[in-house]
Amino acid sequence: MVRRNDQRRAALVDAAIEVLAREGARGLTFRAVDGEAGVPAGTASNYFANRDELFTQAGARVYERLQPEDDSLPPGLGDRESYAQLMRELVSRIAAFRTGYLALLELRLEATRRPELRKVLTERVRADVEGNVAYHVASGLPGDATAVKLLILALNWLIVEQLTLPDVFSEAEREHLISEAVERIIGPE
């Protein structure tokens, strides 16, 4: 029997994200999730039919938590430097949820072996890309859809570098690389 306490389910999924980030996909067990959530043993197995469902729920939840609370753009983003500042803030916001992003990397690797997880992540990432492109176009920001996709790809890897090997680039180098990515990908004004 699957329980329906949505608050507890969310807490268990959040605990799964923490376990994934710390221990990887192999460490994601019901027992580890129960321990991380501070609930009695067996609780997670009452909420999730199997590990596949736990992986899938964690994949969806990471994206929920990565969404900005306020998705309105600040005024005056028509110039490249303001746009670069927005991208620096985006990288900082995502990097601030370190465990979520690391868990997402684990989930992406696990998706190569779990078709249902791959389906969920593919749909979510595709929707995220399409949403970013639509938002970009509607906001009148410089650059086209391809530029948005290239920035997503470039900044995602910069975030991976920052979270996994933070000493490869200094903070000043990261900020410079973001400015250069915007300038080179968006093109001349």
mmCIF file of C-alpha atoms in Angstrom:
data_model
loop_
_atom_site.group_PDB
_atom_site.id
_atom_site.type_symbol
_atom_site.label_atom_id
_atom_site.label_comp_id
_atom_site.label_asym_id
_atom_site.label_seq_id
_atom_site.Cartn_x
_atom_site.Cartn_y
_atom_site.Cartn_z
ATOM 1 C CA MET A 1 0.000 0.000 0.000
ATOM 2 C CA VAL A 2 1.402 3.407 -1.023
ATOM 3 C CA ARG A 3 0.851 6.232 1.429
ATOM 4 C CA ARG A 4 -0.330 9.686 0.383
ATOM 5 C CA ASN A 5 1.229 12.119 2.886
ATOM 6 C CA ASP A 6 2.634 14.554 0.308
ATOM 7 C CA GLN A 7 4.780 16.426 2.822
ATOM 8 C CA ARG A 8 6.485 13.257 4.022
ATOM 9 C CA ARG A 9 6.896 12.034 0.429
ATOM 10 C CA ALA A 10 8.639 15.312 -0.480
ATOM 11 C CA ALA A 11 10.907 14.989 2.571
ATOM 12 C CA LEU A 12 11.827 11.453 1.520
ATOM 13 C CA VAL A 13 12.570 12.541 -2.035
ATOM 14 C CA ASP A 14 14.679 15.426 -0.722
ATOM 15 C CA ALA A 15 16.534 12.910 1.437
ATOM 16 C CA ALA A 16 17.071 10.751 -1.657
ATOM 17 C CA ILE A 17 18.658 13.745 -3.384
ATOM 18 C CA GLU A 18 21.066 14.182 -0.474
ATOM 19 C CA VAL A 19 21.946 10.472 -0.509
ATOM 20 C CA LEU A 20 22.526 10.527 -4.273
ATOM 21 C CA ALA A 21 24.826 13.531 -3.997
ATOM 22 C CA ARG A 22 26.824 12.023 -1.143
ATOM 23 C CA GLU A 23 26.881 8.303 -1.962
ATOM 24 C CA GLY A 24 25.949 8.018 -5.632
ATOM 25 C CA ALA A 25 23.330 5.821 -7.228
ATOM 26 C CA ARG A 26 24.628 2.633 -5.599
ATOM 27 C CA GLY A 27 24.128 4.176 -2.176
ATOM 28 C CA LEU A 28 20.494 5.071 -2.823
ATOM 29 C CA THR A 29 18.658 2.505 -0.752
ATOM 30 C CA PHE A 30 15.420 2.760 1.168
ATOM 31 C CA ARG A 31 17.388 2.344 4.376
ATOM 32 C CA ALA A 32 19.749 5.210 3.465
ATOM 33 C CA VAL A 33 16.791 7.459 2.586
ATOM 34 C CA ASP A 34 15.043 6.618 5.857
ATOM 35 C CA GLY A 35 18.228 7.452 7.758
ATOM 36 C CA GLU A 36 18.763 10.731 5.912
ATOM 37 C CA ALA A 37 15.129 11.753 6.441
ATOM 38 C CA GLY A 38 15.234 10.764 10.109
ATOM 39 C CA VAL A 39 12.176 8.523 9.819
ATOM 40 C CA PRO A 40 11.605 4.973 11.059
ATOM 41 C CA ALA A 41 13.092 2.135 9.021
ATOM 42 C CA GLY A 42 10.704 0.980 6.328
ATOM 43 C CA THR A 43 9.081 4.373 5.776
ATOM 44 C CA ALA A 44 10.495 4.962 2.283
ATOM 45 C CA SER A 45 9.382 1.515 1.141
ATOM 46 C CA ASN A 46 5.833 2.479 2.154
ATOM 47 C CA TYR A 47 5.967 5.498 -0.166
ATOM 48 C CA PHE A 48 7.815 4.116 -3.187
ATOM 49 C CA ALA A 49 7.135 0.814 -4.916
ATOM 50 C CA ASN A 50 10.805 0.301 -5.843
ATOM 51 C CA ARG A 51 14.139 2.035 -6.375
ATOM 52 C CA ASP A 52 13.180 2.944 -9.946
ATOM 53 C CA GLU A 53 10.287 5.006 -8.636
ATOM 54 C CA LEU A 54 12.573 6.645 -6.077
ATOM 55 C CA PHE A 55 15.071 7.564 -8.821
ATOM 56 C CA THR A 56 12.299 8.949 -11.010
ATOM 57 C CA GLN A 57 10.794 11.010 -8.192
ATOM 58 C CA ALA A 58 14.227 12.367 -7.258
ATOM 59 C CA GLY A 59 14.824 13.368 -10.890
ATOM 60 C CA ALA A 60 11.590 15.327 -11.032
ATOM 61 C CA ARG A 61 12.155 16.929 -7.613
ATOM 62 C CA VAL A 62 15.648 18.212 -8.387
ATOM 63 C CA TYR A 63 14.219 20.244 -11.245
ATOM 64 C CA GLU A 64 11.436 21.605 -9.058
ATOM 65 C CA ARG A 65 13.977 22.818 -6.529
ATOM 66 C CA LEU A 66 16.279 24.314 -9.174
ATOM 67 C CA GLN A 67 13.547 26.617 -10.488
ATOM 68 C CA PRO A 68 13.935 30.252 -9.448
ATOM 69 C CA GLU A 69 11.401 31.593 -6.990
ATOM 70 C CA ASP A 70 10.982 34.728 -9.089
ATOM 71 C CA ASP A 71 11.432 34.216 -12.813
ATOM 72 C CA SER A 72 11.009 37.855 -13.798
ATOM 73 C CA LEU A 73 13.920 39.508 -15.538
ATOM 74 C CA PRO A 74 15.496 42.631 -14.125
ATOM 75 C CA PRO A 75 15.139 45.678 -16.396
ATOM 76 C CA GLY A 76 17.792 46.675 -18.919
ATOM 77 C CA LEU A 77 19.107 43.313 -20.106
ATOM 78 C CA GLY A 78 19.551 44.431 -23.697
ATOM 79 C CA ASP A 79 23.295 44.941 -23.345
ATOM 80 C CA ARG A 80 25.816 42.106 -23.172
ATOM 81 C CA GLU A 81 27.204 42.945 -19.716
ATOM 82 C CA SER A 82 23.762 42.936 -18.082
ATOM 83 C CA TYR A 83 23.039 39.653 -19.820
ATOM 84 C CA ALA A 84 26.364 38.239 -18.591
ATOM 85 C CA GLN A 85 25.481 39.349 -15.042
ATOM 86 C CA LEU A 86 22.183 37.479 -15.310
ATOM 87 C CA MET A 87 24.100 34.352 -16.401
ATOM 88 C CA ARG A 88 26.556 34.738 -13.479
ATOM 89 C CA GLU A 89 23.594 34.927 -11.083
ATOM 90 C CA LEU A 90 22.087 31.833 -12.709
ATOM 91 C CA VAL A 91 25.328 29.864 -12.280
ATOM 92 C CA SER A 92 25.581 31.002 -8.646
ATOM 93 C CA ARG A 93 21.964 30.060 -7.893
ATOM 94 C CA ILE A 94 22.357 26.581 -9.329
ATOM 95 C CA ALA A 95 25.744 26.046 -7.690
ATOM 96 C CA ALA A 96 24.187 27.050 -4.354
ATOM 97 C CA PHE A 97 22.074 23.869 -4.523
ATOM 98 C CA ARG A 98 25.244 21.783 -4.759
ATOM 99 C CA THR A 99 23.718 18.501 -3.602
ATOM 100 C CA GLY A 100 20.827 18.877 -6.043
ATOM 101 C CA TYR A 101 23.097 19.389 -9.015
ATOM 102 C CA LEU A 102 25.430 16.555 -7.982
ATOM 103 C CA ALA A 103 22.390 14.300 -7.529
ATOM 104 C CA LEU A 104 21.243 15.336 -10.991
ATOM 105 C CA LEU A 105 24.582 14.238 -12.438
ATOM 106 C CA GLU A 106 24.166 10.863 -10.720
ATOM 107 C CA LEU A 107 20.617 10.625 -12.059
ATOM 108 C CA ARG A 108 21.785 11.383 -15.597
ATOM 109 C CA LEU A 109 24.315 8.573 -15.391
ATOM 110 C CA GLU A 110 21.715 6.240 -13.921
ATOM 111 C CA ALA A 111 19.313 7.189 -16.728
ATOM 112 C CA THR A 112 21.597 5.382 -19.162
ATOM 113 C CA ARG A 113 20.516 2.157 -17.418
ATOM 114 C CA ARG A 114 16.929 2.975 -16.420
ATOM 115 C CA PRO A 115 14.565 3.689 -19.334
ATOM 116 C CA GLU A 116 11.808 5.209 -17.182
ATOM 117 C CA LEU A 117 14.242 7.604 -15.528
ATOM 118 C CA ARG A 118 15.702 8.466 -18.936
ATOM 119 C CA LYS A 119 12.182 9.250 -20.171
ATOM 120 C CA VAL A 120 11.434 11.542 -17.204
ATOM 121 C CA LEU A 121 14.755 13.369 -17.427
ATOM 122 C CA THR A 122 14.552 13.717 -21.210
ATOM 123 C CA GLU A 123 11.064 15.226 -20.987
ATOM 124 C CA ARG A 124 12.114 17.526 -18.149
ATOM 125 C CA VAL A 125 15.335 18.733 -19.796
ATOM 126 C CA ARG A 126 13.628 19.215 -23.159
ATOM 127 C CA ALA A 127 10.846 21.240 -21.500
ATOM 128 C CA ASP A 128 13.446 23.261 -19.600
ATOM 129 C CA VAL A 129 15.364 24.066 -22.798
ATOM 130 C CA GLU A 130 12.173 24.963 -24.664
ATOM 131 C CA GLY A 131 11.027 27.113 -21.738
ATOM 132 C CA ASN A 132 14.346 28.941 -21.625
ATOM 133 C CA VAL A 133 14.243 29.596 -25.363
ATOM 134 C CA ALA A 134 10.629 30.842 -25.224
ATOM 135 C CA TYR A 135 11.389 33.040 -22.210
ATOM 136 C CA HIS A 136 14.464 34.431 -23.959
ATOM 137 C CA VAL A 137 12.570 35.283 -27.141
ATOM 138 C CA ALA A 138 9.574 36.770 -25.281
ATOM 139 C CA SER A 139 11.888 38.919 -23.157
ATOM 140 C CA GLY A 140 13.583 40.454 -26.182
ATOM 141 C CA LEU A 141 17.043 39.414 -25.046
ATOM 142 C CA PRO A 142 19.782 39.466 -27.686
ATOM 143 C CA GLY A 143 20.607 36.224 -29.497
ATOM 144 C CA ASP A 144 18.543 33.455 -31.019
ATOM 145 C CA ALA A 145 17.374 29.999 -29.933
ATOM 146 C CA THR A 146 20.683 28.391 -30.891
ATOM 147 C CA ALA A 147 22.563 30.919 -28.766
ATOM 148 C CA VAL A 148 20.380 30.066 -25.765
ATOM 149 C CA LYS A 149 21.048 26.348 -26.238
ATOM 150 C CA LEU A 150 24.794 26.934 -26.576
ATOM 151 C CA LEU A 151 24.817 29.014 -23.386
ATOM 152 C CA ILE A 152 22.924 26.275 -21.560
ATOM 153 C CA LEU A 153 25.504 23.717 -22.648
ATOM 154 C CA ALA A 154 28.497 25.911 -21.836
ATOM 155 C CA LEU A 155 27.235 27.046 -18.449
ATOM 156 C CA ASN A 156 26.151 23.551 -17.423
ATOM 157 C CA TRP A 157 29.701 22.314 -17.822
ATOM 158 C CA LEU A 158 31.077 25.353 -16.000
ATOM 159 C CA ILE A 159 28.735 24.487 -13.111
ATOM 160 C CA VAL A 160 29.944 20.861 -13.148
ATOM 161 C CA GLU A 161 33.531 22.103 -13.007
ATOM 162 C CA GLN A 162 32.729 24.480 -10.146
ATOM 163 C CA LEU A 163 30.969 21.804 -8.087
ATOM 164 C CA THR A 164 33.298 18.874 -8.717
ATOM 165 C CA LEU A 165 36.729 20.477 -9.192
ATOM 166 C CA PRO A 166 36.351 23.986 -7.788
ATOM 167 C CA ASP A 167 40.041 24.826 -7.991
ATOM 168 C CA VAL A 168 40.315 24.416 -11.781
ATOM 169 C CA PHE A 169 39.116 27.996 -12.315
ATOM 170 C CA SER A 170 39.201 30.832 -9.820
ATOM 171 C CA GLU A 171 36.020 32.791 -9.176
ATOM 172 C CA ALA A 172 37.402 35.644 -11.297
ATOM 173 C CA GLU A 173 38.153 33.226 -14.154
ATOM 174 C CA ARG A 174 34.638 31.770 -13.962
ATOM 175 C CA GLU A 175 33.103 35.225 -14.126
ATOM 176 C CA HIS A 176 35.319 36.128 -17.077
ATOM 177 C CA LEU A 177 34.418 32.878 -18.864
ATOM 178 C CA ILE A 178 30.700 33.603 -18.427
ATOM 179 C CA SER A 179 31.152 37.099 -19.881
ATOM 180 C CA GLU A 180 33.114 35.700 -22.799
ATOM 181 C CA ALA A 181 30.567 32.934 -23.402
ATOM 182 C CA VAL A 182 27.769 35.493 -23.604
ATOM 183 C CA GLU A 183 29.804 37.805 -25.844
ATOM 184 C CA ARG A 184 30.985 35.088 -28.224
ATOM 185 C CA ILE A 185 27.779 33.056 -28.370
ATOM 186 C CA ILE A 186 25.333 35.954 -28.569
ATOM 187 C CA GLY A 187 27.545 37.792 -31.053
ATOM 188 C CA PRO A 188 28.156 41.463 -31.689
ATOM 189 C CA GLU A 189 25.548 44.038 -30.748
#
